[in-house]
């Protein structure tokens, strides 16, 4: 599994870039926001149920739950699969978890791209 992380401020174009690249490359766009919205719709995995419960309470979804949502996306990926991450990681703690998770699954973060656009 090969990971490309897209970082940038809200509205910088991470989702647009990832969705366009996913069409042109053999890559899958994985957006943390989409995963959280799916959880709110009631799509049932252990991590989505926990995320939905936090959102129903009006709380931020804890890092450990977002990490679990992302891990669900990584598990079962083919060794040569490419994933474009949009909106994850959002913190240094999540970045460390990403590195550890990807290493456990014999993958690698190949690139990190920071989209720096003027306000």
Short mmCIF file of N, CA, C and O in Angstrom, two decimals:
data_model
loop_
_atom_site.label_atom_id
_atom_site.label_comp_id
_atom_site.label_asym_id
_atom_site.label_seq_id
_atom_site.Cartn_x
_atom_site.Cartn_y
_atom_site.Cartn_z
N UNK A 1 0.84 -1.16 0.00
CA UNK A 1 0.00 0.00 0.00
C UNK A 1 0.90 1.23 0.00
O UNK A 1 1.86 1.31 0.75
N UNK A 2 0.54 2.17 -0.84
CA UNK A 2 1.29 3.40 -1.01
C UNK A 2 0.37 4.58 -0.71
O UNK A 2 -0.73 4.66 -1.26
N UNK A 3 0.85 5.48 0.14
CA UNK A 3 0.03 6.59 0.60
C UNK A 3 0.62 7.91 0.10
O UNK A 3 1.82 8.13 0.19
N UNK A 4 -0.26 8.79 -0.38
CA UNK A 4 0.09 10.18 -0.66
C UNK A 4 -0.83 11.03 0.22
O UNK A 4 -2.05 10.89 0.17
N UNK A 5 -0.24 11.85 1.07
CA UNK A 5 -0.99 12.71 1.99
C UNK A 5 -1.09 14.10 1.39
O UNK A 5 -0.07 14.69 1.00
N UNK A 6 -2.30 14.62 1.32
CA UNK A 6 -2.53 15.99 0.85
C UNK A 6 -2.88 16.85 2.05
O UNK A 6 -3.87 16.59 2.73
N UNK A 7 -2.06 17.85 2.32
CA UNK A 7 -2.27 18.75 3.44
C UNK A 7 -2.55 20.15 2.93
O UNK A 7 -2.10 20.53 1.86
N UNK A 8 -3.26 20.93 3.73
CA UNK A 8 -3.53 22.32 3.40
C UNK A 8 -4.69 22.83 4.22
O UNK A 8 -5.43 22.06 4.84
N UNK A 9 -4.84 24.12 4.22
CA UNK A 9 -5.93 24.76 4.95
C UNK A 9 -7.28 24.37 4.35
O UNK A 9 -7.36 23.95 3.19
N UNK A 10 -8.36 24.52 5.13
CA UNK A 10 -9.68 24.29 4.56
C UNK A 10 -9.88 25.17 3.33
O UNK A 10 -9.51 26.36 3.33
N UNK A 11 -10.39 24.60 2.27
CA UNK A 11 -10.62 25.34 1.05
C UNK A 11 -9.41 25.48 0.15
O UNK A 11 -9.46 26.16 -0.88
N UNK A 12 -8.31 24.83 0.49
CA UNK A 12 -7.09 24.94 -0.32
C UNK A 12 -7.12 24.07 -1.57
O UNK A 12 -6.26 24.21 -2.43
N UNK A 13 -8.08 23.17 -1.65
CA UNK A 13 -8.20 22.34 -2.84
C UNK A 13 -7.78 20.89 -2.68
O UNK A 13 -7.65 20.18 -3.67
N UNK A 14 -7.60 20.45 -1.44
CA UNK A 14 -7.17 19.06 -1.21
C UNK A 14 -8.13 18.07 -1.86
O UNK A 14 -7.71 17.16 -2.57
N UNK A 15 -9.40 18.24 -1.62
CA UNK A 15 -10.40 17.33 -2.17
C UNK A 15 -10.47 17.39 -3.68
O UNK A 15 -10.58 16.35 -4.35
N UNK A 16 -10.38 18.57 -4.23
CA UNK A 16 -10.40 18.73 -5.69
C UNK A 16 -9.20 18.06 -6.32
O UNK A 16 -9.32 17.30 -7.29
N UNK A 17 -8.02 18.32 -5.76
CA UNK A 17 -6.80 17.72 -6.30
C UNK A 17 -6.88 16.20 -6.19
O UNK A 17 -6.58 15.47 -7.14
N UNK A 18 -7.28 15.70 -5.01
CA UNK A 18 -7.33 14.25 -4.80
C UNK A 18 -8.34 13.59 -5.75
O UNK A 18 -8.04 12.55 -6.34
N UNK A 19 -9.51 14.18 -5.92
CA UNK A 19 -10.51 13.56 -6.79
C UNK A 19 -10.06 13.57 -8.24
O UNK A 19 -10.28 12.61 -8.98
N UNK A 20 -9.39 14.62 -8.67
CA UNK A 20 -8.88 14.67 -10.05
C UNK A 20 -7.73 13.69 -10.25
O UNK A 20 -7.66 13.03 -11.29
N UNK A 21 -6.84 13.59 -9.28
CA UNK A 21 -5.74 12.63 -9.39
C UNK A 21 -6.25 11.19 -9.38
O UNK A 21 -5.74 10.34 -10.11
N UNK A 22 -7.26 10.93 -8.57
CA UNK A 22 -7.80 9.57 -8.49
C UNK A 22 -8.36 9.11 -9.83
O UNK A 22 -8.29 7.93 -10.17
N UNK A 23 -8.89 10.04 -10.62
CA UNK A 23 -9.42 9.70 -11.94
C UNK A 23 -8.27 9.43 -12.92
O UNK A 23 -8.35 8.52 -13.75
N UNK A 24 -7.19 10.19 -12.80
CA UNK A 24 -6.08 10.08 -13.76
C UNK A 24 -5.09 8.97 -13.41
O UNK A 24 -4.38 8.48 -14.28
N UNK A 25 -5.02 8.63 -12.14
CA UNK A 25 -4.05 7.63 -11.69
C UNK A 25 -4.80 6.39 -11.18
O UNK A 25 -5.96 6.47 -10.85
N UNK A 26 -4.11 5.31 -11.05
CA UNK A 26 -4.76 4.18 -10.37
C UNK A 26 -4.66 4.39 -8.86
O UNK A 26 -3.82 3.79 -8.19
N UNK A 27 -5.47 5.31 -8.33
CA UNK A 27 -5.43 5.64 -6.90
C UNK A 27 -6.84 5.82 -6.38
O UNK A 27 -7.76 6.15 -7.14
N UNK A 28 -6.99 5.63 -5.07
CA UNK A 28 -8.29 5.81 -4.42
C UNK A 28 -8.21 7.03 -3.52
O UNK A 28 -7.29 7.17 -2.72
N UNK A 29 -9.19 7.91 -3.63
CA UNK A 29 -9.30 9.11 -2.81
C UNK A 29 -9.99 8.72 -1.51
O UNK A 29 -11.13 8.24 -1.53
N UNK A 30 -9.33 8.95 -0.38
CA UNK A 30 -9.91 8.66 0.94
C UNK A 30 -9.96 9.97 1.70
O UNK A 30 -8.93 10.53 2.09
N UNK A 31 -11.17 10.48 1.91
CA UNK A 31 -11.36 11.75 2.61
C UNK A 31 -11.95 11.49 3.99
O UNK A 31 -13.00 10.86 4.11
N UNK A 32 -11.28 11.98 5.02
CA UNK A 32 -11.76 11.74 6.39
C UNK A 32 -13.15 12.35 6.58
O UNK A 32 -13.98 11.75 7.27
N UNK A 33 -13.41 13.49 5.98
CA UNK A 33 -14.74 14.09 6.10
C UNK A 33 -15.83 13.20 5.52
O UNK A 33 -16.92 13.08 6.09
N UNK A 34 -15.54 12.56 4.38
CA UNK A 34 -16.52 11.64 3.79
C UNK A 34 -16.77 10.46 4.71
O UNK A 34 -17.91 9.98 4.84
N UNK A 35 -15.72 9.97 5.36
CA UNK A 35 -15.88 8.85 6.29
C UNK A 35 -16.75 9.24 7.48
O UNK A 35 -17.59 8.46 7.92
N UNK A 36 -16.57 10.46 7.97
CA UNK A 36 -17.38 10.93 9.10
C UNK A 36 -18.84 11.13 8.67
O UNK A 36 -19.75 10.80 9.42
N UNK A 37 -19.05 11.65 7.47
CA UNK A 37 -20.43 11.82 6.99
C UNK A 37 -21.10 10.45 6.80
O UNK A 37 -22.28 10.29 7.10
N UNK A 38 -20.36 9.47 6.33
CA UNK A 38 -20.90 8.11 6.20
C UNK A 38 -21.27 7.56 7.58
O UNK A 38 -22.31 6.91 7.73
N UNK A 39 -20.44 7.85 8.58
CA UNK A 39 -20.74 7.40 9.94
C UNK A 39 -22.04 8.03 10.43
O UNK A 39 -22.87 7.37 11.04
N UNK A 40 -22.23 9.32 10.12
CA UNK A 40 -23.45 10.01 10.55
C UNK A 40 -24.69 9.43 9.87
O UNK A 40 -25.78 9.45 10.45
N UNK A 41 -24.53 8.89 8.67
CA UNK A 41 -25.66 8.27 7.96
C UNK A 41 -25.97 6.88 8.50
O UNK A 41 -26.93 6.25 8.08
N UNK A 42 -25.10 6.39 9.39
CA UNK A 42 -25.39 5.11 10.02
C UNK A 42 -24.73 3.91 9.37
O UNK A 42 -25.11 2.78 9.65
N UNK A 43 -23.75 4.13 8.48
CA UNK A 43 -23.03 2.99 7.91
C UNK A 43 -22.29 2.31 9.05
O UNK A 43 -21.58 2.95 9.82
N UNK A 44 -22.48 1.00 9.17
CA UNK A 44 -22.10 0.32 10.41
C UNK A 44 -20.81 -0.48 10.33
O UNK A 44 -20.74 -1.53 9.72
N UNK A 45 -19.79 0.07 10.95
CA UNK A 45 -18.59 -0.68 11.32
C UNK A 45 -18.34 -0.27 12.77
O UNK A 45 -18.94 0.72 13.24
N UNK A 46 -17.50 -0.96 13.50
CA UNK A 46 -17.27 -0.53 14.89
C UNK A 46 -16.83 0.93 15.00
O UNK A 46 -17.32 1.67 15.85
N UNK A 47 -15.93 1.36 14.12
CA UNK A 47 -15.44 2.75 14.20
C UNK A 47 -16.53 3.74 13.81
O UNK A 47 -16.63 4.81 14.42
N UNK A 48 -17.35 3.43 12.81
CA UNK A 48 -18.38 4.39 12.40
C UNK A 48 -19.44 4.54 13.48
O UNK A 48 -19.96 5.64 13.67
N UNK A 49 -19.75 3.46 14.19
CA UNK A 49 -20.73 3.56 15.28
C UNK A 49 -20.21 4.49 16.38
O UNK A 49 -20.95 5.32 16.91
N UNK A 50 -18.92 4.39 16.71
CA UNK A 50 -18.33 5.26 17.73
C UNK A 50 -18.29 6.71 17.24
O UNK A 50 -18.56 7.64 18.01
N UNK A 51 -17.96 6.92 15.98
CA UNK A 51 -17.91 8.27 15.42
C UNK A 51 -19.31 8.89 15.44
O UNK A 51 -19.48 10.05 15.82
N UNK A 52 -20.31 8.12 15.03
CA UNK A 52 -21.68 8.63 15.00
C UNK A 52 -22.15 9.00 16.40
O UNK A 52 -22.81 10.02 16.59
N UNK A 53 -21.79 8.20 17.39
CA UNK A 53 -22.19 8.49 18.77
C UNK A 53 -21.58 9.82 19.24
O UNK A 53 -22.26 10.65 19.85
N UNK A 54 -20.31 10.05 18.92
CA UNK A 54 -19.66 11.31 19.30
C UNK A 54 -20.34 12.48 18.60
O UNK A 54 -20.60 13.52 19.22
N UNK A 55 -20.65 12.33 17.31
CA UNK A 55 -21.28 13.43 16.56
C UNK A 55 -22.68 13.71 17.07
O UNK A 55 -23.10 14.87 17.13
N UNK A 56 -23.42 12.67 17.45
CA UNK A 56 -24.78 12.89 18.00
C UNK A 56 -24.73 13.71 19.28
O UNK A 56 -25.65 14.45 19.58
N UNK A 57 -23.65 13.57 20.04
CA UNK A 57 -23.49 14.33 21.28
C UNK A 57 -22.95 15.73 21.01
O UNK A 57 -22.78 16.52 21.93
N UNK A 58 -22.66 16.04 19.74
CA UNK A 58 -22.15 17.35 19.39
C UNK A 58 -20.67 17.51 19.70
O UNK A 58 -20.15 18.62 19.72
N UNK A 59 -20.00 16.40 19.94
CA UNK A 59 -18.58 16.44 20.29
C UNK A 59 -17.72 16.25 19.05
O UNK A 59 -18.17 15.71 18.03
N UNK A 60 -16.48 16.70 19.15
CA UNK A 60 -15.51 16.38 18.10
C UNK A 60 -15.22 14.89 18.18
O UNK A 60 -15.17 14.32 19.27
N UNK A 61 -15.03 14.28 17.04
CA UNK A 61 -14.71 12.87 17.02
C UNK A 61 -13.26 12.72 17.47
O UNK A 61 -12.36 13.33 16.87
N UNK A 62 -13.01 11.93 18.52
CA UNK A 62 -11.64 11.79 19.03
C UNK A 62 -10.69 11.20 17.98
O UNK A 62 -11.09 10.41 17.12
N UNK A 63 -9.42 11.57 18.10
CA UNK A 63 -8.39 11.08 17.18
C UNK A 63 -8.42 9.56 17.05
O UNK A 63 -8.31 9.02 15.96
N UNK A 64 -8.55 8.85 18.18
CA UNK A 64 -8.48 7.39 18.13
C UNK A 64 -9.59 6.80 17.26
O UNK A 64 -9.38 5.78 16.61
N UNK A 65 -10.75 7.47 17.20
CA UNK A 65 -11.84 6.98 16.37
C UNK A 65 -11.58 7.32 14.91
O UNK A 65 -11.79 6.48 14.02
N UNK A 66 -11.10 8.52 14.63
CA UNK A 66 -10.74 8.89 13.25
C UNK A 66 -9.64 7.96 12.75
O UNK A 66 -9.67 7.47 11.61
N UNK A 67 -8.66 7.69 13.63
CA UNK A 67 -7.58 6.75 13.27
C UNK A 67 -8.15 5.38 12.91
O UNK A 67 -7.73 4.75 11.94
N UNK A 68 -9.13 4.92 13.68
CA UNK A 68 -9.75 3.61 13.41
C UNK A 68 -10.52 3.63 12.09
O UNK A 68 -10.48 2.65 11.33
N UNK A 69 -11.19 4.73 11.79
CA UNK A 69 -11.89 4.85 10.51
C UNK A 69 -10.90 4.74 9.35
O UNK A 69 -11.16 4.06 8.35
N UNK A 70 -9.78 5.41 9.50
CA UNK A 70 -8.78 5.36 8.44
C UNK A 70 -8.17 3.96 8.33
O UNK A 70 -7.98 3.46 7.23
N UNK A 71 -7.90 3.33 9.46
CA UNK A 71 -7.33 1.98 9.43
C UNK A 71 -8.26 1.02 8.68
O UNK A 71 -7.80 0.17 7.92
N UNK A 72 -9.56 1.17 8.89
CA UNK A 72 -10.52 0.33 8.16
C UNK A 72 -10.34 0.49 6.65
O UNK A 72 -10.52 -0.47 5.90
N UNK A 73 -10.00 1.69 6.21
CA UNK A 73 -9.80 1.93 4.79
C UNK A 73 -8.52 1.28 4.28
O UNK A 73 -8.43 0.87 3.13
N UNK A 74 -7.52 1.20 5.14
CA UNK A 74 -6.22 0.64 4.75
C UNK A 74 -6.23 -0.88 4.73
O UNK A 74 -5.56 -1.49 3.90
N UNK A 75 -6.95 -1.48 5.66
CA UNK A 75 -6.93 -2.93 5.78
C UNK A 75 -7.52 -3.56 4.52
O UNK A 75 -8.54 -3.12 4.00
N UNK A 76 -6.88 -4.55 4.05
CA UNK A 76 -7.36 -5.24 2.86
C UNK A 76 -6.91 -4.62 1.55
O UNK A 76 -7.24 -5.12 0.49
N UNK A 77 -6.18 -3.51 1.62
CA UNK A 77 -5.65 -2.91 0.39
C UNK A 77 -4.59 -3.83 -0.20
O UNK A 77 -3.80 -4.43 0.53
N UNK A 78 -4.56 -3.89 -1.49
CA UNK A 78 -3.52 -4.66 -2.17
C UNK A 78 -2.16 -4.01 -1.90
O UNK A 78 -2.08 -2.79 -1.71
N UNK A 79 -1.10 -4.80 -1.89
CA UNK A 79 0.23 -4.24 -1.63
C UNK A 79 0.62 -3.12 -2.59
O UNK A 79 1.37 -2.22 -2.22
N UNK A 80 0.11 -3.16 -3.81
CA UNK A 80 0.47 -2.13 -4.79
C UNK A 80 -0.58 -1.01 -4.90
O UNK A 80 -0.48 -0.16 -5.77
N UNK A 81 -1.56 -1.00 -4.01
CA UNK A 81 -2.61 0.02 -4.04
C UNK A 81 -2.04 1.39 -3.68
O UNK A 81 -1.12 1.51 -2.88
N UNK A 82 -2.61 2.43 -4.29
CA UNK A 82 -2.27 3.81 -3.99
C UNK A 82 -3.49 4.49 -3.40
O UNK A 82 -4.59 4.38 -3.95
N UNK A 83 -3.31 5.20 -2.29
CA UNK A 83 -4.38 5.95 -1.65
C UNK A 83 -3.97 7.41 -1.52
O UNK A 83 -2.84 7.71 -1.13
N UNK A 84 -4.90 8.30 -1.82
CA UNK A 84 -4.71 9.74 -1.67
C UNK A 84 -5.50 10.18 -0.44
O UNK A 84 -6.73 10.10 -0.45
N UNK A 85 -4.81 10.59 0.61
CA UNK A 85 -5.48 10.97 1.85
C UNK A 85 -5.77 12.47 1.86
O UNK A 85 -4.88 13.29 1.65
N UNK A 86 -7.00 12.78 2.13
CA UNK A 86 -7.50 14.16 2.13
C UNK A 86 -8.11 14.43 3.51
O UNK A 86 -9.08 13.79 3.88
N UNK A 87 -7.49 15.34 4.26
CA UNK A 87 -8.04 15.70 5.57
C UNK A 87 -7.51 14.84 6.71
O UNK A 87 -8.00 14.95 7.83
N UNK A 88 -6.54 14.02 6.43
CA UNK A 88 -5.93 13.16 7.45
C UNK A 88 -4.49 12.94 7.08
O UNK A 88 -4.21 12.64 5.92
N UNK A 89 -3.59 13.10 7.97
CA UNK A 89 -3.73 13.45 9.39
C UNK A 89 -3.91 14.96 9.58
O UNK A 89 -3.48 15.75 8.77
N UNK A 90 -4.53 15.31 10.70
CA UNK A 90 -4.75 16.72 11.05
C UNK A 90 -3.89 17.18 12.22
O UNK A 90 -3.96 18.34 12.60
N UNK A 91 -3.15 16.27 12.80
CA UNK A 91 -2.32 16.62 13.95
C UNK A 91 -1.06 15.76 13.93
O UNK A 91 -1.00 14.75 13.22
N UNK A 92 -0.10 16.15 14.74
CA UNK A 92 1.12 15.35 14.83
C UNK A 92 0.83 13.98 15.44
O UNK A 92 1.47 13.00 15.08
N UNK A 93 -0.14 13.91 16.35
CA UNK A 93 -0.52 12.62 16.93
C UNK A 93 -1.10 11.72 15.84
O UNK A 93 -0.74 10.54 15.74
N UNK A 94 -1.99 12.25 15.02
CA UNK A 94 -2.55 11.45 13.93
C UNK A 94 -1.46 11.07 12.93
O UNK A 94 -1.48 9.96 12.38
N UNK A 95 -0.51 11.95 12.67
CA UNK A 95 0.58 11.64 11.73
C UNK A 95 1.41 10.47 12.25
O UNK A 95 1.78 9.57 11.49
N UNK A 96 1.70 10.47 13.55
CA UNK A 96 2.46 9.36 14.13
C UNK A 96 1.67 8.06 14.04
O UNK A 96 2.23 7.00 13.73
N UNK A 97 0.36 8.14 14.29
CA UNK A 97 -0.48 6.95 14.19
C UNK A 97 -0.53 6.46 12.75
O UNK A 97 -0.47 5.25 12.50
N UNK A 98 -0.63 7.37 11.80
CA UNK A 98 -0.62 7.00 10.39
C UNK A 98 0.66 6.24 10.06
O UNK A 98 0.61 5.16 9.45
N UNK A 99 1.80 6.79 10.44
CA UNK A 99 3.08 6.13 10.15
C UNK A 99 3.12 4.73 10.74
O UNK A 99 3.53 3.77 10.07
N UNK A 100 2.70 4.59 12.00
CA UNK A 100 2.73 3.28 12.66
C UNK A 100 1.77 2.30 12.00
O UNK A 100 2.12 1.14 11.76
N UNK A 101 0.56 2.76 11.68
CA UNK A 101 -0.44 1.89 11.06
C UNK A 101 0.00 1.41 9.69
O UNK A 101 -0.08 0.23 9.37
N UNK A 102 0.49 2.34 8.89
CA UNK A 102 0.94 1.99 7.54
C UNK A 102 2.11 1.00 7.60
O UNK A 102 2.16 0.03 6.85
N UNK A 103 3.02 1.21 8.55
CA UNK A 103 4.16 0.29 8.71
C UNK A 103 3.67 -1.10 9.13
O UNK A 103 4.16 -2.11 8.61
N UNK A 104 2.70 -1.15 10.04
CA UNK A 104 2.15 -2.45 10.47
C UNK A 104 1.53 -3.20 9.30
O UNK A 104 1.54 -4.43 9.27
N UNK A 105 0.97 -2.46 8.37
CA UNK A 105 0.29 -3.07 7.22
C UNK A 105 1.21 -3.20 6.01
O UNK A 105 0.74 -3.42 4.89
N UNK A 106 2.50 -3.04 6.25
CA UNK A 106 3.52 -3.16 5.20
C UNK A 106 3.35 -2.15 4.07
O UNK A 106 3.64 -2.43 2.92
N UNK A 107 2.88 -0.97 4.43
CA UNK A 107 2.74 0.09 3.44
C UNK A 107 3.77 1.16 3.67
O UNK A 107 4.66 1.03 4.52
N UNK A 108 3.64 2.24 2.92
CA UNK A 108 4.59 3.34 3.07
C UNK A 108 3.93 4.65 2.65
O UNK A 108 3.20 4.69 1.66
N UNK A 109 4.20 5.69 3.42
CA UNK A 109 3.80 7.04 3.01
C UNK A 109 4.86 7.48 2.00
O UNK A 109 6.01 7.68 2.35
N UNK A 110 4.44 7.59 0.74
CA UNK A 110 5.39 7.89 -0.34
C UNK A 110 5.63 9.38 -0.52
O UNK A 110 6.72 9.81 -0.86
N UNK A 111 4.60 10.17 -0.32
CA UNK A 111 4.71 11.62 -0.52
C UNK A 111 3.73 12.32 0.42
O UNK A 111 2.66 11.81 0.74
N UNK A 112 4.14 13.54 0.80
CA UNK A 112 3.25 14.45 1.49
C UNK A 112 3.28 15.75 0.69
O UNK A 112 4.37 16.28 0.43
N UNK A 113 2.12 16.23 0.30
CA UNK A 113 2.01 17.43 -0.51
C UNK A 113 1.24 18.48 0.29
O UNK A 113 0.14 18.22 0.76
N UNK A 114 1.85 19.64 0.45
CA UNK A 114 1.21 20.75 1.15
C UNK A 114 0.72 21.75 0.12
O UNK A 114 1.52 22.29 -0.65
N UNK A 115 -0.58 21.98 0.10
CA UNK A 115 -1.16 22.95 -0.83
C UNK A 115 -1.20 24.30 -0.12
O UNK A 115 -2.01 24.53 0.77
N UNK A 116 -0.30 25.18 -0.49
CA UNK A 116 -0.17 26.49 0.11
C UNK A 116 -0.77 27.51 -0.86
O UNK A 116 -0.16 27.82 -1.89
N UNK A 117 -1.96 27.97 -0.53
CA UNK A 117 -2.63 28.93 -1.42
C UNK A 117 -2.89 30.24 -0.64
O UNK A 117 -3.07 30.20 0.57
N UNK A 118 -2.88 31.36 -1.33
CA UNK A 118 -3.13 32.63 -0.63
C UNK A 118 -4.58 32.69 -0.15
O UNK A 118 -5.48 32.08 -0.72
N UNK A 119 -4.78 33.43 0.95
CA UNK A 119 -6.14 33.58 1.47
C UNK A 119 -6.99 34.30 0.48
O UNK A 119 -8.14 34.09 0.32
#
